[in-house]
Coordinates of C-alpha atoms in Angstrom, one line a residue:
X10 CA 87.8 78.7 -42.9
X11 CA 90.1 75.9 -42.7
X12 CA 88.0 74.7 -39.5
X13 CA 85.3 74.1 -40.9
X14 CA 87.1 71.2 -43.9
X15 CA 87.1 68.2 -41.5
X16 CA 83.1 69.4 -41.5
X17 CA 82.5 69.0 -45.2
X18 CA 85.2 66.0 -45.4
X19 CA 83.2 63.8 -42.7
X20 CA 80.0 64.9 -44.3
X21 CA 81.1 63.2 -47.6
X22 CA 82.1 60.4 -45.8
X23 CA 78.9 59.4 -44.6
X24 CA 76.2 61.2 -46.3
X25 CA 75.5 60.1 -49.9
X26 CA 76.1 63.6 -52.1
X27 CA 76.7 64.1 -55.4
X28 CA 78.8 67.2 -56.0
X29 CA 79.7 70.1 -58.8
X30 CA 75.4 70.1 -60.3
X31 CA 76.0 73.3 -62.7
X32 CA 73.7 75.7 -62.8
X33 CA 74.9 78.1 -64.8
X34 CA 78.2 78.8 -66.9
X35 CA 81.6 79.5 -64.6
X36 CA 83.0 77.1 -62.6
X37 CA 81.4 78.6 -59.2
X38 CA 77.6 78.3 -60.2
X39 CA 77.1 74.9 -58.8
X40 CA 75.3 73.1 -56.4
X41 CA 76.3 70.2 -54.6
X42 CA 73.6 67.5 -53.2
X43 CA 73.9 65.8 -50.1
X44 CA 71.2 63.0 -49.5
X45 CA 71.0 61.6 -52.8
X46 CA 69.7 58.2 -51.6
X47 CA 66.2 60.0 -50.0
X48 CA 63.2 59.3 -51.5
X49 CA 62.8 61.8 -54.3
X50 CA 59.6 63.5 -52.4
X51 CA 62.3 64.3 -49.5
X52 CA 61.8 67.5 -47.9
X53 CA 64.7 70.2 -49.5
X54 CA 66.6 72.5 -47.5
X55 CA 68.4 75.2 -49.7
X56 CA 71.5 76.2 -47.5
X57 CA 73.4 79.8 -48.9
X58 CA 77.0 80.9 -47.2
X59 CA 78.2 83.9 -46.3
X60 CA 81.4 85.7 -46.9
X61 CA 80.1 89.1 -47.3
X62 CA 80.1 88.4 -50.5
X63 CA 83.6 88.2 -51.6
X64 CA 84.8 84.7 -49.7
X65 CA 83.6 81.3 -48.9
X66 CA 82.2 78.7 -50.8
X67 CA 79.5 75.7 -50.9
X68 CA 82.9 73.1 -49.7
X69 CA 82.6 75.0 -46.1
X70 CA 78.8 74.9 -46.2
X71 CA 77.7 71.3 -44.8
X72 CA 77.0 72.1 -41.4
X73 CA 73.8 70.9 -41.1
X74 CA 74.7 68.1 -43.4
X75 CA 74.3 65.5 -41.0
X76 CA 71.4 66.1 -39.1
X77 CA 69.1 66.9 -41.6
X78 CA 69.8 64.3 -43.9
X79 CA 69.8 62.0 -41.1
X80 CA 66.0 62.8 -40.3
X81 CA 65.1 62.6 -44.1
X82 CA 65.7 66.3 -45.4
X83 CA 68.0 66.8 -48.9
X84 CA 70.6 69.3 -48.3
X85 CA 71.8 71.4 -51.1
X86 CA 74.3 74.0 -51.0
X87 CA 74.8 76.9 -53.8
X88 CA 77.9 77.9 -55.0
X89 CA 77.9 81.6 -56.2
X90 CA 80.5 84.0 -58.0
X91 CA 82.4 86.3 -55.7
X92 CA 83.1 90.2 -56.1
X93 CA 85.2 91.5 -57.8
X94 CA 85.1 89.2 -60.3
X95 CA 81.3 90.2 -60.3
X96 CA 78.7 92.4 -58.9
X97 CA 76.8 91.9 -56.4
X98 CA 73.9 92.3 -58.6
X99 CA 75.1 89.4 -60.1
X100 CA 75.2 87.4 -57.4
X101 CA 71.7 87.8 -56.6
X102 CA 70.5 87.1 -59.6
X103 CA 72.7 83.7 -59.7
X104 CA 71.2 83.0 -56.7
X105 CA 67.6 83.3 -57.8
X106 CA 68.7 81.0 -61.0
X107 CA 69.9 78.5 -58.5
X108 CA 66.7 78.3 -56.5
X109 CA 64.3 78.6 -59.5
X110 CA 66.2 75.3 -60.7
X111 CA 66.0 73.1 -57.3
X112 CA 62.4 74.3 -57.0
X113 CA 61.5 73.1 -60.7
X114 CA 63.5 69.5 -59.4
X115 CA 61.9 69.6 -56.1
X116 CA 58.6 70.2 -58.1
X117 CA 59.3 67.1 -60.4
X118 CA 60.4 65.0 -57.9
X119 CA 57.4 65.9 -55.6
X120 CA 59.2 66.8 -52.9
X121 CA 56.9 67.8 -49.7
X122 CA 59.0 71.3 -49.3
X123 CA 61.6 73.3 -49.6
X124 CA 63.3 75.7 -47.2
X125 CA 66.2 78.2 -48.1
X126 CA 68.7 79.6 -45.9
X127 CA 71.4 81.5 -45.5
X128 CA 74.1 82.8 -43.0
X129 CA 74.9 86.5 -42.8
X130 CA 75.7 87.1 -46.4
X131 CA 74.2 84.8 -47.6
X132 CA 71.0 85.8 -45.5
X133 CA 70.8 88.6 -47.4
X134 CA 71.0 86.6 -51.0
X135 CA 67.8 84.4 -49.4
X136 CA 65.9 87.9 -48.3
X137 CA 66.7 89.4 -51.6
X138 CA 64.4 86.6 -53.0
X139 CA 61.4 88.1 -51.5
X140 CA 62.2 91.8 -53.0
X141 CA 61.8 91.0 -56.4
X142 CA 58.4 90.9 -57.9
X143 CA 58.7 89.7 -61.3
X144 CA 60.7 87.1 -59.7
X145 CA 58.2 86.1 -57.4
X146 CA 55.1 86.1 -59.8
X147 CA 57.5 83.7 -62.0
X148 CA 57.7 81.3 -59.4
X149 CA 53.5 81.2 -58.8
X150 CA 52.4 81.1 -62.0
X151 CA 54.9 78.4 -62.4
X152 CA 53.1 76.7 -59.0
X153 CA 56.8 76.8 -57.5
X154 CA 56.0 78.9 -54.7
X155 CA 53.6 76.5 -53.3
X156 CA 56.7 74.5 -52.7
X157 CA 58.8 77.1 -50.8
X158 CA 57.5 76.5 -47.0
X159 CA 60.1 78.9 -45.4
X160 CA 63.4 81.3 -45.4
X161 CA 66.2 81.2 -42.3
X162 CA 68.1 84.1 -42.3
X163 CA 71.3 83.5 -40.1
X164 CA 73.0 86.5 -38.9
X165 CA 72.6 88.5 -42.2
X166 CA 73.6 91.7 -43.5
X167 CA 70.2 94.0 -45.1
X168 CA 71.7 97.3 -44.9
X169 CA 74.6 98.2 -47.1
X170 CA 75.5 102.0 -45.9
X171 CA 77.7 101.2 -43.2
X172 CA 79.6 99.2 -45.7
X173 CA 81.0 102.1 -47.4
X174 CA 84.3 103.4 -46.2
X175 CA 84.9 100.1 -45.2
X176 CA 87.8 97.4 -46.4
X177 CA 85.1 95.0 -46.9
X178 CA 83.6 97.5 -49.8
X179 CA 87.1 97.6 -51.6
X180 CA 85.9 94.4 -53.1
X181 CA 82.4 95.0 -53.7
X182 CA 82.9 98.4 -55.2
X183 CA 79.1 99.8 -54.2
X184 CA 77.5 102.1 -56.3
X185 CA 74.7 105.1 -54.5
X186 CA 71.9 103.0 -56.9
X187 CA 73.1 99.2 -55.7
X188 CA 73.0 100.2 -52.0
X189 CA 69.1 101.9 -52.5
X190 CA 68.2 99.0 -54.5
X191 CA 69.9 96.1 -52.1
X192 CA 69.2 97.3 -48.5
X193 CA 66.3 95.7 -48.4
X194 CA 64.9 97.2 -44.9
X195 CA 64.8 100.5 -46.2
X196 CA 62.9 99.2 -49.3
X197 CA 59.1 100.7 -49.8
X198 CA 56.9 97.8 -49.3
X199 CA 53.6 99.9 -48.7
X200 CA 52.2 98.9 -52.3
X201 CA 53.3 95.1 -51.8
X202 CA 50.7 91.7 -51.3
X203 CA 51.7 89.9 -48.5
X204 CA 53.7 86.7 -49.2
X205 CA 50.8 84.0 -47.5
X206 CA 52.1 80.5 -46.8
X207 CA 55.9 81.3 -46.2
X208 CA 57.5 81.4 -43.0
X209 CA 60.4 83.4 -42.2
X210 CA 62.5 83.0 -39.2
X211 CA 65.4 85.9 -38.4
X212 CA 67.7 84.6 -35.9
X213 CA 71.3 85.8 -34.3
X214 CA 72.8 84.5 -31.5
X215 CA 73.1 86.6 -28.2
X216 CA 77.0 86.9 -28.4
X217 CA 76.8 88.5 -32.2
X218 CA 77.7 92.5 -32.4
X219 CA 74.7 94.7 -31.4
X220 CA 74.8 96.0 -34.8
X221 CA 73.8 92.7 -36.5
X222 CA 71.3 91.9 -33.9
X223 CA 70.1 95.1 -34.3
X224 CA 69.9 94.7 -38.5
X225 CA 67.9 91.3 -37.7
X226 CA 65.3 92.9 -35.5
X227 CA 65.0 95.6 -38.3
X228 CA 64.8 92.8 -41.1
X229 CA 61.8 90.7 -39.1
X230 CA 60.2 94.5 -38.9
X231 CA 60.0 95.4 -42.6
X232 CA 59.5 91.6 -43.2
X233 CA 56.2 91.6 -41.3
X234 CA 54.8 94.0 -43.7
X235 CA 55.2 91.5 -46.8
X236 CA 55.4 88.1 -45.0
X237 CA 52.2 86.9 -43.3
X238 CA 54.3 84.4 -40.6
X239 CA 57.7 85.4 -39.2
X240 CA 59.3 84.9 -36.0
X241 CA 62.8 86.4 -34.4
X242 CA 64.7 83.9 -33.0
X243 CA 67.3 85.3 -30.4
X244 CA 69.8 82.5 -30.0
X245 CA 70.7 82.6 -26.1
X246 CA 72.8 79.5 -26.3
X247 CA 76.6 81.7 -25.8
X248 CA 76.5 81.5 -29.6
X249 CA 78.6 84.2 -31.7
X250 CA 77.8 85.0 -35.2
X251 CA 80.1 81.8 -36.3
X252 CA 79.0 79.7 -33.4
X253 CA 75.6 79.7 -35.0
X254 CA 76.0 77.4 -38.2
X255 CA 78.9 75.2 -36.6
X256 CA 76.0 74.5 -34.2
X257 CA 74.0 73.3 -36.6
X258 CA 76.1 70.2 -36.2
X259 CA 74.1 69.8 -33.0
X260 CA 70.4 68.0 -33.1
X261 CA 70.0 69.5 -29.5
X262 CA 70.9 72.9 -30.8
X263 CA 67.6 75.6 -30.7
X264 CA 67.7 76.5 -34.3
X265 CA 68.4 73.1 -35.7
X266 CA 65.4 71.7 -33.7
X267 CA 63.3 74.9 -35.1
X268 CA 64.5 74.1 -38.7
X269 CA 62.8 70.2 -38.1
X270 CA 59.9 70.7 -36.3
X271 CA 58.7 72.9 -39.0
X272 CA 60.4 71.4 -41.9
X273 CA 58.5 67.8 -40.7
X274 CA 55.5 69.4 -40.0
X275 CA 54.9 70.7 -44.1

């Protein structure tokens, strides 16, 4: 993690930010802002880090800083509570307060769009926005959604099982009914509307384990059946699973010119 300091450390340098935005009640649930002198209809892009749940925070989360900002796009990355302190329940939720909250400012403000990702972890925080219902009507009936252009899920985790009997799990603590309810490709989405006007894009790069590629391709499967435009994005720039957000750094970089063109184009 140290790496990736002089990141955030330039970024703040030369990106106007503004830093610590609480959205909830513990010192973790903030947001910080980077772009602050846009034009308030700027174009948002949500950015969620990973950890598996338990490490990392928004300070090592700037990678795309930069470039995006650069080309006009507000950058804003959510802070979160970590297991144990918490469950991973209440992460999610904490995540979906987060969003709600930029998308009401993005929706005062008038911004074009907003985009949310997130990198492996924190891939699976963005998906889980999709798998709650109640959630998701919220954010119509509040006009929200037409906001919300797209989702990047970066190298994420969407199946818990082979998590238990693991070290990582010593943290997290998984119960039988928080696995069922959080793997969200082996989630029953026969009864479920398709989500219209959201892309998705699933993307890994082509030096990541076979087992996350292998969860993505999965993900983008069970995502066709409630998302009416997503697209799998294998990486095959000699990217790893870490390679791929340090790489957003890049404007050359595949997924940092996929994140633009579409991001421009709403």
């Amino acid at each position: 993690m140290g790496k990736f300091v002089p990141v955030t450390e330039k970024a703040r340098k030369v990106v106007k930010h503004k830093l610590d935005v609480p959205y909830g009640s513990t010192d973790r649930t903030k947001y910080d802002v980077y772009g602050t002198n846009l034009p308030k209809d700027a174009p948002i892009f949500i950015y969620i880090h990973g950890g598996y749940w338990q490490e990392g925070s928004r300070d090592v989360a700037t990678f795309a800083v930069p470039v995006l900002v650069g080309k006009g796009i507000r950058v804003i990355t959510i802070g979160y509570d970590l297991c144990p302190q918490v469950r991973l329940g209440d992460i999610i939720s904490e995540i979906k307060m987060a969003v709600e909250e930029i998308l009401k400012l993005a929706s005062d403000n008038g911004s074009r769009c907003v985009w949310v990702a997130g990198h492996s972890a924190g891939a699976h925080l963005a998906m889980s926005l999709l798998f709650d219902e109640p959630w998701l009507n919220k954010m119509m009936t509040r006009e929200y959604m037409n906001l919300l252009k797209g989702l990047v899920l970066i190298g994420g985790i969407y199946n818990l099982n082979p998590l238990l009997g693991t070290t990582i799990n010593d943290a997290l603590k998984l119960t039988k009914d928080e696995i069922k309810a959080y793997s969200f490709i082996d989630l029953d989405t026969t009864k479920r509307k398709p989500i219209q006007g959201l892309k998705v894009i699933v993307t890994d790069g082509e030096c990541d384990t076979p087992e996350f590629i292998n969860e993505s391709r999965k993900c983008a499967q069970k995502l066709v059946t409630i998302v009416d435009d997503v697209q799998y994005l294998l990486l095959r720039e000699n990217v790893d699973h870490f390679d791929i957000v340090e790489k957003l750094t890049e404007p050359e970089f595949l997924l940092t010119k996929t994140i633009l063109a579409h991001m421009s184009s709403n």
